[in-house]
Amino acid sequence: MQAQNMSDQAAISFRGVGKSFAQKGKDRPVTALEGIDLDVPRAAISGIIGRSGAGKSTLLRMVNGLERPTAGQVIVNGHDVGAAGTAELREIRRSVGMIFQHFNLLATRTTFGNIALPLEIAGVPAAEIRPRVNELIELVGLEAQANRYPAELSGGQKQRVGIARALATRPKVLLSDEATSALDPETTRQVLDLLKRINGELGLTILLITHEMGVVRDIGSHVAVIEAGRIVEQGETYAVFSAPSHPTTRSFLKGVTGVVMPRFLAERMVPDYAPGLQTVLQVTFTGSHATDPMLARLGTAMGLEVNILAGAVEEIGERPFGSLIVSLDAEPERLATARAFLHDHGLRTEVLGHVR
Amino acid sequence: MSANLINLLMEATLQTLYMVAISTLIGTLIGAPLGIFLAVSRRGELMAAPAANAVLGLIVNATRSTPFIILVVAIIPFTRFVTGTSIGTNAAIVPLTVATIPFVARLIENAVREVDSGLIEAARAMGATPIQIVRKVLVPEALPGITLGITLTIVSLIGYSAMVGAVGGKGLGDLGIRYGYQRFMPEVMAAVVLILIVLVQLVQTAGEMLARRFDKKAPKNRGR
Ligand SMILES: Nc1ncnc2c1ncn2[C@@H]1O[C@H](COP(=O)(O)OP(=O)(O)OP(=O)(O)O)[C@@H](O)[C@H]1O
Ligand SMILES: [Mg+2]
């Protein structure tokens, strides 16, 4: 059953999805996921982030039917995966590629052989396999390693074989289960760049799960945060990262975005204002304002002295995002005016406390 | 040692090789699929069939725990049914094969279960059928283990084949008992033992070499 107007439809939709596992020797099943509603946009890179045991892998594995939902529906390219029969499920799986944390390459097959495997499984004639595999090897830049066995490859090279293998049957969707978690930062960078490139070149929908916010920040345009089997926050990465609403999101974001409060400041800070105290403000820059010298203008326009205590500017989903911790010597009314001035210019402020 | 004795030794060696070769061949042809089935039919596995798995497992265990010499005698009617006789080299192949099947099955089951479950998961995600997973993933990846298992089977069969002298199976073991022990010719006994040692060594070395060739897990110099 194909829905019409596929292009502006989500590539993957979770509708009220739940999953519980029967437990050996116990009456009560474990609930791994509950009430999941999520639309994964087509041709974009979306991230699902959560702590260990939150249910990320279970959620991802439902997209290609490795796991079936016990409630709700998972719709992939118009197919109801949970209700699909054996033949339809195989069809769906060929249109959904998957890469893994530990690569899962066959040790007895070379790079070439591993990439050829899904084609052999799909019954592609041998004469067509060779050119297709060579094309994929070129796509991931492994020409020199084509005849090597996985044991002779580095982690990053193995994952590139995994990516090429996942793309062999020209899937529309790529699932990634912690694909960079076993790699060092430099290699992670390269693999993420590759994912981003194939997303652009092939218009592939990528759904990746991770416990590293940095991965989502670097390549994810959309993000969902999952906690104990439920989605607690979702949206465009930029929006979620610049204004996280759930404590779990905030704790994930710590150290990934924004600034860490310097210790000397945190120790001296008091919650309430008293005359003679300076107000500590976190100012969040988003979008084009990030580069505007807004604070300097605050000084000249209002005659306020602004001390910058800590700050960072970075990129989320290719948009600049920054936050500064500043202190202002201003009594409550002047502070309110200053904040209003900043808000008018698209900045967000939050009072963190007061120091002498 | 007389020319006559050397002829006897040659003949006995060929008989042993013949018995071992045929029972390995037939035993593996039947035992390997059973072993694969044992591995993939457990609860929650690729072709889960827990009841069939349990029954087959029971039969395998029963056969394996029967002392070989008792097995030889116990299945004489079956041996006679298959070969038309209960005496001789061909008759000896029947109990040897019957003992080989469960032996091979367990070893291959273990080798197949050693295969990383992540590979099965990856193949499932590609849309592979269970049969495709067995043929394209499990068997090739388990090949080093399977090779070592068959090597161990052959080595054990060389030992077992010495026991089938009891049913007129001939071969090296029989020669060693009749000449070396009953006629008290220690040089025959020594020669028999020596040949057996050499045979086992050859099989073991060849098996390990082959297994290493199939094993691509450890990086090594392949002369590239
Ligand atoms: N086959 C299963 N049988 C029983 N419980 C399961 C099964 N698979 C997952 N679970 C349970 O479901 C919950 C979610 O597991 P899941 O593997 O999806 O977590 P995760 O977010 O991927 O964690 P991690 O980051 O550690 O990989 C866990 O409590 C886990 O114990
Ligand atoms: Mg997981």
mmCIF file of C-alpha atoms in Angstrom, chain A residues 24 61 64-66 89-90 93-94 96 98 100 103-109 114 117-118 120-123 147-152 165, chain B residues 43 116-119 121-130 132-133 136-137 140-144 214-220 222 224:
data_model
loop_
_atom_site.group_PDB
_atom_site.id
_atom_site.type_symbol
_atom_site.label_atom_id
_atom_site.label_comp_id
_atom_site.label_asym_id
_atom_site.label_seq_id
_atom_site.Cartn_x
_atom_site.Cartn_y
_atom_site.Cartn_z
ATOM 1 C CA LYS A 24 11.827 -15.653 31.293
ATOM 2 C CA ARG A 61 15.466 -2.327 14.906
ATOM 3 C CA ASN A 64 13.646 -2.992 9.405
ATOM 4 C CA GLY A 65 11.547 -5.483 11.303
ATOM 5 C CA LEU A 66 14.365 -7.057 13.311
ATOM 6 C CA LEU A 89 9.587 -7.854 5.066
ATOM 7 C CA ARG A 90 12.498 -9.029 2.914
ATOM 8 C CA ARG A 93 14.822 -4.830 4.338
ATOM 9 C CA ARG A 94 16.393 -4.481 0.915
ATOM 10 C CA VAL A 96 16.650 -0.161 4.283
ATOM 11 C CA MET A 98 21.936 -0.793 8.314
ATOM 12 C CA PHE A 100 26.533 -1.353 13.230
ATOM 13 C CA PHE A 103 30.704 -3.385 11.844
ATOM 14 C CA ASN A 104 29.498 -7.013 11.579
ATOM 15 C CA LEU A 105 31.610 -7.791 8.539
ATOM 16 C CA LEU A 106 32.251 -11.366 7.453
ATOM 17 C CA ALA A 107 35.828 -12.208 8.429
ATOM 18 C CA THR A 108 36.095 -14.679 5.569
ATOM 19 C CA ARG A 109 35.198 -12.175 2.870
ATOM 20 C CA ASN A 114 31.447 -8.154 1.947
ATOM 21 C CA LEU A 117 26.938 -10.062 -0.066
ATOM 22 C CA PRO A 118 23.638 -8.123 -0.026
ATOM 23 C CA GLU A 120 24.098 -12.002 -3.844
ATOM 24 C CA ILE A 121 21.321 -12.288 -1.294
ATOM 25 C CA ALA A 122 19.036 -10.164 -3.438
ATOM 26 C CA GLY A 123 19.743 -12.466 -6.371
ATOM 27 C CA ASN A 147 41.024 -7.268 -1.694
ATOM 28 C CA ARG A 148 41.792 -7.060 1.997
ATOM 29 C CA TYR A 149 40.062 -8.983 4.737
ATOM 30 C CA PRO A 150 38.431 -7.090 7.624
ATOM 31 C CA ALA A 151 41.244 -8.159 9.970
ATOM 32 C CA GLU A 152 43.606 -6.150 7.767
ATOM 33 C CA ARG A 165 27.587 -2.796 2.008
ATOM 34 C CA ARG B 43 15.038 -21.612 20.989
ATOM 35 C CA ASP B 116 29.256 -13.869 15.895
ATOM 36 C CA SER B 117 25.514 -13.278 16.207
ATOM 37 C CA GLY B 118 26.076 -9.777 14.823
ATOM 38 C CA LEU B 119 26.742 -11.366 11.427
ATOM 39 C CA GLU B 121 21.775 -9.853 12.449
ATOM 40 C CA ALA B 122 23.477 -8.061 9.565
ATOM 41 C CA ALA B 123 22.379 -10.743 7.105
ATOM 42 C CA ARG B 124 18.808 -10.617 8.423
ATOM 43 C CA ALA B 125 18.865 -6.855 7.961
ATOM 44 C CA MET B 126 19.846 -7.449 4.306
ATOM 45 C CA GLY B 127 16.725 -9.507 3.801
ATOM 46 C CA ALA B 128 18.479 -12.888 3.730
ATOM 47 C CA THR B 129 16.415 -16.056 4.118
ATOM 48 C CA PRO B 130 17.462 -18.503 6.844
ATOM 49 C CA GLN B 132 20.894 -17.998 2.679
ATOM 50 C CA ILE B 133 22.216 -17.142 6.122
ATOM 51 C CA LYS B 136 26.514 -17.539 2.886
ATOM 52 C CA VAL B 137 27.296 -16.626 6.469
ATOM 53 C CA PRO B 140 31.822 -19.991 5.500
ATOM 54 C CA GLU B 141 32.456 -18.207 8.798
ATOM 55 C CA ALA B 142 32.502 -21.491 10.728
ATOM 56 C CA LEU B 143 34.748 -23.214 8.185
ATOM 57 C CA PRO B 144 37.962 -23.030 10.252
ATOM 58 C CA PHE B 214 40.335 -20.648 6.003
ATOM 59 C CA ASP B 215 40.761 -18.444 9.066
ATOM 60 C CA LYS B 216 40.958 -14.788 8.055
ATOM 61 C CA LYS B 217 40.510 -13.451 11.568
ATOM 62 C CA ALA B 218 44.118 -12.970 12.534
ATOM 63 C CA PRO B 219 46.056 -10.702 10.217
ATOM 64 C CA LYS B 220 49.039 -12.520 8.836
ATOM 65 C CA ARG B 222 49.803 -13.842 2.956
ATOM 66 C CA ARG B 224 50.974 -9.929 -0.763
#
